[in-house]
Each structure stands twice: as C-alpha cells, then as structure tokens.
Amino acid sequence: MSSLRPDPTSRIHPEPEPTTTTSSPSIDHFDRLPDSLLLLVFNKIGDVKALGRCCVVCLRFHSLVPQVDNVVVRVDCVISDDDTSSSSSSTKSHSPSSSSGFSSIFRLVFGGIVKPFQVLGQLLGPKVNSRNGFLNSSLSVGTTTSTDDDTEPDQGGVTHHSPTQVLKNFNEIRFLRIELPSGELGIDDGVLLKWRADFGSTLDNCVILGAASVFTNNKNSFVMQENDAICNSTAAINNNNGVDDNGSIPESFYTNGGLKLRVVWTISSLIAASARHYLLQPIIAEHKTLDSLVLTDADGQGVLRMNREQLEELRVKPLSASSASKRTLVPALNMRLWYAPHLELPDGVVLKGATLVAIRPSDQAATKKDVSDISCLSTAFEEPYGTAAKMLVKRRTYCLEMNSF
C-alpha cells in the first residue's frame, strides 16, 4: 500500500496566493529613487549626447537632465570653408572675410602649417541662421535625426549643432569640458608640441613644451641602467659645482633654425589659445553658474582653462579682439625659456631638443603667482611630460619679450 507524500517542489516553490490587487498596475521601484541620486548618476555620465538620449526616456528624466552641473561636449567635426560655402548666402559673405586676415598672417610666418589654421579661422567665424536665429559656430556636435523643419541634416542624416545650441537647455552647469576632434597645429610625426593656457578677459599665463623628436630608449641590461645612474649622479654633482654649463644653449641652436622653430611653436600655440578663447564668449555669457571651463582636444595638444574668477572677469571686462582675425588679442609678453639638446626621463622616454617656455603678460601684477614656479609647471602637463618640465626648469633660464599681436 503506497503512502501519500507531499510534493517537495511545492515546498520550495509554493504557488503564490491569489490577491485582489493583481489587476492593478505594478509598482516601478525605480520611481522611488530620489532626484538627488539620479542627478548624481547623470553627472557621472557627463557626455552631452548620452544625456540627450536620457531626456527622451521619460518626463522625469527630461526635467532632471537640464539640472546637471557636470557636462562634457565632444565636438565631432570642424566645418571648413569648402563645407560651408554653399550652405547660405550669409555664410558666403561672412566666411571669406573672417578667414582671409587670419590665414594671411600664417602664409607669411608659418608656411607649412597654414592649412590647419585656415580651418581654425573658419572655425572662429560664427554665422547666424536666419531661420532659427541661433548663433552657429563651425564647431559641430552631430546627432542622428529625422527630417525636421528647423534643422538641416547633411547627406548622412546627421544634424550638426554648435556647442552653444547644445548647451542652451542646461541651466546649472558648473563644470564644462569641451573637446575638439584634434589639435589645430599641424606638426610632423614624432614632434612633440603641447601647451596649456589660462585666460580671464585676456591671457593670464601659458606654458609650452616642445621637442624636435620623442622616442623610447629601451635598456634591458641592469648593468647599463646602473652605469646610467652613476653617470647621472656624477653629472648632478658637476652641475652643483658649476663645472657643467648648466643648460647653456649651444651656438648651433641659433644657426641651424632651432631658435626660429621655437618661435614658430610659441606664436602658433598663443594664436591657437587666443582663438579658442574668443570662441567661448557666447557660452560664458549664457552660463553664469560656471565654476570651471576647459577647452581641450582629443590629441592632447592644447588645453585652455578658466576658473570661476577668470570667467567672472571676462563677463565684467570684455575681451579685446584682434583686428586681423577672430581671436582674442595677445598682450605684450615676458617669456622664460629652458632648453636641453638631449633630455632623458626616468621612464626611458628621450626628448631631443626639449624646450619649455613659460609666458605671462608684461603688465601682469607682481602679486600674481609666477608661471615659471616649479610647482606651477609640474602640474601643467600629464606624465611623463610633467617630469620633463621639472627637469628643464632647473637648467639655465633665458628671458625674452614679445610685443602684442
């Protein structure tokens, strides 16, 4: 006679008891999250395109995204003269005038790097779209979209918007980072050129690091590394005793075009920085909550920075524009230059013709921090180039002056 046993599965997975609320809609536990937590997530996202996609998820997201205070705008493309010549008659009448004076300077001075600056000159020539009244710069953030009465998508179905347009619905931005697709300066492969500039209503300071070539010195032998350490220690002792020239520039630097090349690097970097600064005017004027603004590029070539004090200075004291092009006027400058024919860094990276230039306006108040301080230069560039700046500033200093341009 068989005995009845309870089904073990019924004990492990009991059937749910019937309830009277099964017909009511289920509770969305995501709605229980407070707005402050969602804003924390959105601030971690940062990217303006991703935030734009979040806006269309639901009405709650649509109302919260404009409150984000940390935004990153990655520019997709820089529209050149050829790309915009047929867009509208207003663009045709404005673009040549905005770029002709800008590019003519470089035809005389820079020769081989004219083309990148012609593109930059066009980048700085904003145009007004008579259909929607927006100020459109040639920096474009592309978004895939359907046909719309107020937009003009290109052949790939992508509508381009300027950063000013993209940011117009954000009300509480405190930290803004804009990233260009590439650096403006056309340099050969293997050449190092990096700059960092701080602006208020005009240039506060600028640091430039360059090298004719960069390569890695692979030394796998422990004996060779030990010998190098001994040689470096001996050289340091000699430098302290004044036996070495302590960073004197060799005579060949003046005769083989080395000095001329460094002058080109310096002027090129200053014009690129002042051009970026000019471009930021409408964004700074519209977003008064900004605490920090950084305009950089994907190549890591140049970084323009502005803190809250500098942003407020620009709002109170309008910038002085250059008469030759759409950029901020560069004031008269005092410069300090350090040079090393051969600079080997601790990680094995070798800089040939390493040059560091620290720049500040001639009339800058003496109370402001000297840009040539080691503490300031050490944070100007990411490693290993921060170490290179520290090593260079210990060498002999050369002072130069430059007129406003």
XYZ file of C-alpha atoms in Angstrom:
405
model
C 0.000 0.000 0.000
C 1.529 3.236 -1.097
C 1.689 6.231 1.171
C 0.919 9.751 0.101
C 3.861 12.175 0.348
C 3.740 15.910 -0.237
C 5.371 17.177 -3.404
C 8.771 18.645 -2.391
C 8.630 21.208 -5.171
C 5.563 22.749 -3.610
C 7.556 23.486 -0.519
C 10.474 25.016 -2.445
C 8.399 26.972 -4.936
C 4.962 27.479 -3.426
C 2.268 28.847 -5.653
C 1.503 32.495 -4.998
C -1.627 33.154 -3.127
C -4.289 34.938 -5.096
C -4.651 38.610 -4.269
C -7.215 41.185 -5.082
C -4.579 43.634 -6.449
C -3.393 41.588 -9.422
C -5.358 43.748 -11.772
C -3.709 46.980 -10.524
C -0.562 48.250 -12.317
C 2.787 47.065 -10.932
C 4.918 49.457 -8.886
C 8.023 50.860 -10.636
C 10.638 50.774 -7.878
C 12.916 52.989 -9.978
C 10.487 55.835 -9.281
C 11.321 55.508 -5.605
C 14.865 56.777 -6.222
C 15.213 60.411 -5.138
C 16.031 63.102 -7.688
C 19.342 63.814 -5.971
C 20.525 60.254 -6.641
C 19.504 60.405 -10.297
C 21.319 63.715 -10.710
C 24.421 62.100 -9.223
C 24.218 59.395 -11.916
C 23.659 61.947 -14.690
C 26.650 63.975 -13.509
C 28.794 60.848 -13.725
C 27.613 60.342 -17.320
C 28.586 63.873 -18.311
C 28.588 63.313 -22.077
C 26.063 65.667 -23.646
C 24.947 63.155 -26.289
C 24.234 60.458 -23.713
C 22.358 62.998 -21.594
C 20.315 63.931 -24.645
C 19.281 60.311 -25.058
C 18.335 60.175 -21.375
C 15.967 63.098 -21.950
C 13.692 61.026 -24.200
C 13.368 58.121 -21.741
C 10.627 59.698 -19.633
C 9.267 63.023 -18.482
C 11.107 62.765 -15.185
C 14.476 62.377 -16.907
C 13.548 65.194 -19.266
C 13.042 67.525 -16.295
C 16.191 66.407 -14.428
C 18.817 66.446 -17.186
C 18.811 70.286 -17.514
C 19.861 70.416 -13.843
C 23.098 68.508 -14.460
C 26.147 70.538 -13.367
C 28.942 68.486 -14.998
C 28.837 68.380 -18.810
C 31.278 67.146 -21.463
C 30.817 68.214 -25.093
C 32.787 66.242 -27.666
C 32.878 68.111 -30.965
C 32.502 65.816 -33.973
C 33.881 67.993 -36.728
C 35.200 71.389 -37.716
C 33.449 72.669 -40.835
C 35.928 74.148 -43.322
C 35.409 76.816 -45.982
C 34.601 74.204 -48.628
C 31.947 72.554 -46.461
C 30.059 75.771 -45.742
C 30.470 77.718 -48.995
C 27.116 76.536 -50.375
C 25.038 76.496 -47.163
C 23.642 80.054 -47.324
C 24.338 83.463 -48.814
C 25.003 84.915 -45.348
C 27.680 82.296 -44.780
C 29.286 83.065 -48.123
C 29.510 86.749 -47.331
C 30.971 86.161 -43.849
C 33.367 83.228 -44.145
C 35.955 84.719 -46.532
C 36.256 87.902 -44.512
C 36.629 86.001 -41.252
C 39.378 83.731 -42.529
C 41.309 85.855 -45.029
C 43.020 88.098 -42.486
C 43.591 85.178 -40.154
C 45.231 82.937 -42.751
C 47.302 85.704 -44.367
C 49.349 86.046 -41.176
C 50.336 82.426 -41.354
C 51.183 82.471 -45.042
C 53.882 84.975 -44.151
C 55.112 83.369 -40.952
C 54.355 79.697 -40.769
C 54.464 78.339 -44.306
C 53.849 74.620 -43.986
C 51.247 74.832 -41.219
C 48.927 77.294 -42.958
C 46.169 74.820 -43.761
C 45.297 73.828 -40.160
C 44.971 77.487 -39.223
C 42.778 78.221 -42.232
C 40.404 75.634 -40.809
C 40.734 77.264 -37.384
C 39.987 80.650 -38.935
C 36.776 79.269 -40.394
C 36.003 77.683 -37.028
C 36.080 81.143 -35.492
C 33.649 82.675 -37.960
C 30.161 82.254 -36.468
C 27.172 82.582 -38.756
C 23.569 83.419 -37.987
C 20.890 81.101 -39.291
C 18.028 83.338 -40.344
C 15.543 80.513 -39.956
C 16.014 79.838 -36.263
C 18.054 82.762 -35.016
C 20.721 80.586 -33.389
C 24.374 81.521 -33.377
C 26.130 78.702 -35.216
C 29.869 78.308 -34.960
C 31.803 75.906 -37.136
C 32.284 73.554 -34.218
C 29.649 70.898 -34.690
C 28.174 68.212 -32.489
C 26.356 65.731 -34.709
C 23.134 63.940 -33.806
C 21.262 61.434 -35.925
C 17.781 62.719 -36.543
C 14.819 62.594 -38.866
C 13.804 65.383 -41.193
C 12.733 68.474 -39.290
C 11.523 71.876 -40.369
C 14.038 73.663 -38.141
C 17.132 71.577 -38.886
C 19.244 70.932 -41.910
C 20.713 67.420 -41.796
C 23.539 66.506 -44.116
C 23.507 63.629 -46.583
C 24.264 61.116 -43.822
C 21.142 62.092 -41.860
C 23.180 63.841 -39.157
C 22.197 67.298 -37.944
C 25.073 69.458 -36.724
C 24.680 71.850 -33.806
C 27.157 74.266 -32.285
C 28.134 73.783 -28.611
C 26.174 76.955 -27.825
C 22.999 75.347 -29.176
C 23.636 72.015 -27.488
C 24.118 73.654 -24.084
C 21.281 76.179 -24.239
C 18.854 73.995 -22.241
C 21.282 73.303 -19.379
C 20.551 75.725 -16.564
C 23.012 74.843 -13.796
C 26.326 73.892 -15.412
C 29.258 74.311 -13.045
C 31.933 72.201 -14.729
C 32.133 72.273 -18.515
C 34.640 70.458 -20.698
C 34.656 70.861 -24.490
C 36.831 68.535 -26.554
C 37.799 69.327 -30.147
C 38.343 66.423 -32.573
C 42.050 67.285 -32.982
C 44.647 69.950 -32.304
C 44.853 72.982 -34.581
C 48.613 72.860 -35.129
C 49.845 70.663 -37.954
C 53.074 69.067 -36.781
C 55.161 66.223 -38.183
C 55.063 62.719 -36.738
C 57.414 62.310 -33.825
C 57.432 66.025 -32.965
C 56.141 66.984 -29.517
C 54.184 70.201 -29.016
C 51.891 70.743 -26.040
C 50.548 73.906 -24.452
C 48.344 74.935 -21.566
C 46.910 78.423 -21.217
C 44.857 80.187 -18.546
C 42.628 83.099 -19.594
C 40.489 85.719 -17.933
C 39.471 88.600 -20.161
C 42.903 88.153 -21.732
C 45.850 85.772 -21.385
C 46.883 85.138 -17.756
C 49.665 82.662 -18.450
C 50.749 80.000 -20.911
C 53.189 77.089 -20.733
C 54.531 75.396 -23.876
C 56.535 72.176 -24.057
C 58.111 71.084 -27.325
C 60.710 68.655 -28.656
C 62.093 68.034 -32.129
C 61.673 64.273 -31.612
C 60.493 61.832 -28.959
C 61.495 58.193 -28.652
C 61.848 55.483 -26.028
C 65.298 54.306 -25.027
C 64.872 50.590 -24.261
C 67.607 49.378 -21.919
C 67.085 45.882 -20.636
C 70.522 45.393 -19.152
C 70.769 46.001 -15.425
C 74.435 46.889 -15.832
C 73.619 49.617 -18.351
C 70.950 51.035 -16.064
C 73.337 51.027 -13.124
C 76.014 52.785 -15.190
C 73.489 55.387 -16.294
C 72.542 56.032 -12.673
C 76.199 56.568 -11.784
C 76.685 58.925 -14.735
C 73.575 60.892 -13.833
C 74.757 61.244 -10.236
C 78.161 62.439 -11.422
C 76.558 64.952 -13.769
C 74.383 66.271 -10.949
C 77.448 66.790 -8.766
C 79.239 68.619 -11.585
C 76.223 70.851 -12.144
C 76.093 71.786 -8.493
C 79.801 72.678 -8.550
C 79.378 74.830 -11.626
C 81.579 72.634 -13.837
C 78.816 71.985 -16.368
C 77.335 74.775 -18.490
C 74.083 74.348 -16.514
C 71.866 74.279 -19.562
C 73.514 76.798 -21.869
C 72.108 76.812 -25.386
C 74.748 75.695 -27.939
C 75.737 78.064 -30.731
C 74.265 75.701 -33.332
C 70.807 76.345 -31.855
C 70.891 79.863 -33.347
C 72.380 78.906 -36.724
C 70.528 75.717 -37.688
C 66.998 77.121 -37.351
C 66.380 75.773 -33.849
C 65.506 79.159 -32.374
C 63.286 80.072 -35.330
C 61.359 76.813 -34.926
C 60.757 77.525 -31.228
C 59.473 80.990 -32.059
C 57.042 79.430 -34.532
C 55.879 76.953 -31.890
C 55.337 79.745 -29.384
C 53.398 82.067 -31.694
C 51.358 79.177 -33.099
C 50.339 77.986 -29.641
C 49.435 81.506 -28.488
C 47.237 82.120 -31.522
C 45.534 78.739 -31.132
C 44.853 79.519 -27.465
C 43.538 83.016 -28.169
C 41.333 81.662 -30.951
C 39.757 79.121 -28.622
C 39.221 81.830 -26.004
C 37.374 84.037 -28.485
C 35.102 81.130 -29.403
C 33.921 80.681 -25.815
C 32.349 84.145 -25.402
C 28.681 83.204 -26.001
C 28.901 80.124 -23.788
C 30.429 82.065 -20.883
C 27.895 84.875 -21.219
C 24.933 82.484 -21.197
C 26.016 80.158 -18.376
C 26.687 82.311 -15.333
C 26.828 79.344 -12.937
C 30.112 78.064 -14.407
C 32.919 77.369 -11.926
C 35.343 75.758 -14.368
C 35.654 75.641 -18.147
C 38.181 73.546 -20.084
C 38.582 73.549 -23.860
C 40.916 70.783 -24.999
C 41.363 68.435 -27.964
C 41.414 64.678 -28.494
C 45.124 64.777 -29.407
C 46.034 66.347 -26.071
C 47.866 69.119 -27.901
C 46.445 72.150 -26.134
C 44.354 72.925 -23.064
C 42.628 76.233 -22.300
C 41.402 76.628 -18.733
C 39.270 79.192 -16.952
C 38.290 79.155 -13.280
C 35.362 80.978 -11.689
C 37.341 84.152 -11.018
C 38.586 84.280 -14.616
C 35.119 83.583 -16.013
C 33.669 86.443 -13.994
C 36.487 88.709 -15.141
C 35.542 88.078 -18.770
C 31.890 88.901 -18.087
C 32.789 92.172 -16.373
C 35.636 93.200 -18.663
C 35.017 92.307 -22.336
C 37.953 90.869 -24.220
C 39.962 92.844 -26.762
C 39.667 91.233 -30.177
C 42.478 91.157 -32.700
C 41.878 93.384 -35.703
C 43.407 90.789 -38.029
C 41.227 87.790 -37.154
C 38.514 86.373 -34.929
C 40.606 85.786 -31.835
C 41.492 87.469 -28.568
C 44.298 89.999 -28.739
C 47.511 88.625 -27.234
C 49.092 91.276 -24.934
C 52.777 92.152 -24.693
C 54.554 89.215 -23.080
C 57.504 88.269 -20.935
C 58.813 84.780 -21.609
C 61.256 82.423 -19.947
C 62.820 79.644 -21.991
C 64.658 76.486 -20.950
C 66.383 74.196 -23.443
C 68.080 70.783 -23.388
C 69.606 69.189 -26.525
C 69.011 65.740 -25.023
C 66.657 65.056 -22.116
C 66.163 61.501 -20.861
C 63.290 60.938 -18.458
C 63.278 58.313 -15.696
C 60.879 56.040 -17.616
C 63.202 55.875 -20.635
C 61.449 58.477 -22.815
C 64.002 60.695 -24.568
C 63.278 64.240 -25.805
C 65.609 65.647 -28.450
C 65.764 69.440 -28.473
C 63.450 69.702 -25.458
C 62.148 73.237 -24.927
C 59.975 74.712 -22.186
C 58.518 78.220 -22.454
C 56.674 79.955 -19.599
C 54.720 83.057 -20.635
C 52.807 85.804 -18.873
C 51.730 89.357 -19.798
C 54.341 92.060 -19.263
C 51.994 94.194 -17.175
C 50.719 91.363 -15.004
C 50.626 92.342 -11.345
C 53.576 91.172 -9.299
C 51.177 89.714 -6.714
C 50.075 87.004 -9.142
C 51.844 83.680 -8.992
C 54.848 83.430 -11.292
C 54.078 80.945 -14.029
C 57.694 79.790 -14.002
C 57.415 78.394 -10.472
C 58.288 74.700 -10.383
C 55.049 73.920 -8.521
C 53.049 75.521 -11.332
C 54.971 73.903 -14.181
C 54.874 70.448 -12.631
C 51.075 70.336 -12.960
C 50.888 71.862 -16.435
C 51.287 68.548 -18.280
C 50.479 64.916 -17.667
C 53.259 62.437 -17.076
C 55.863 61.827 -18.308
C 55.902 65.428 -19.576
C 55.320 66.914 -16.142
C 58.649 65.382 -15.119
C 60.249 66.834 -18.252
C 59.070 70.308 -17.221
C 60.524 69.838 -13.731
C 63.888 68.806 -15.190
C 64.014 71.631 -17.720
C 63.199 74.417 -15.258
C 66.326 73.516 -13.272
C 68.502 74.468 -16.240
C 69.679 77.905 -17.285
C 66.868 80.395 -17.898
C 66.679 82.645 -20.962
C 64.396 85.692 -20.921
C 62.587 87.000 -23.986
C 59.976 89.637 -24.738
C 57.236 89.766 -27.358
C 55.018 92.613 -28.493
C 51.258 92.410 -28.564
C 49.707 90.835 -31.680
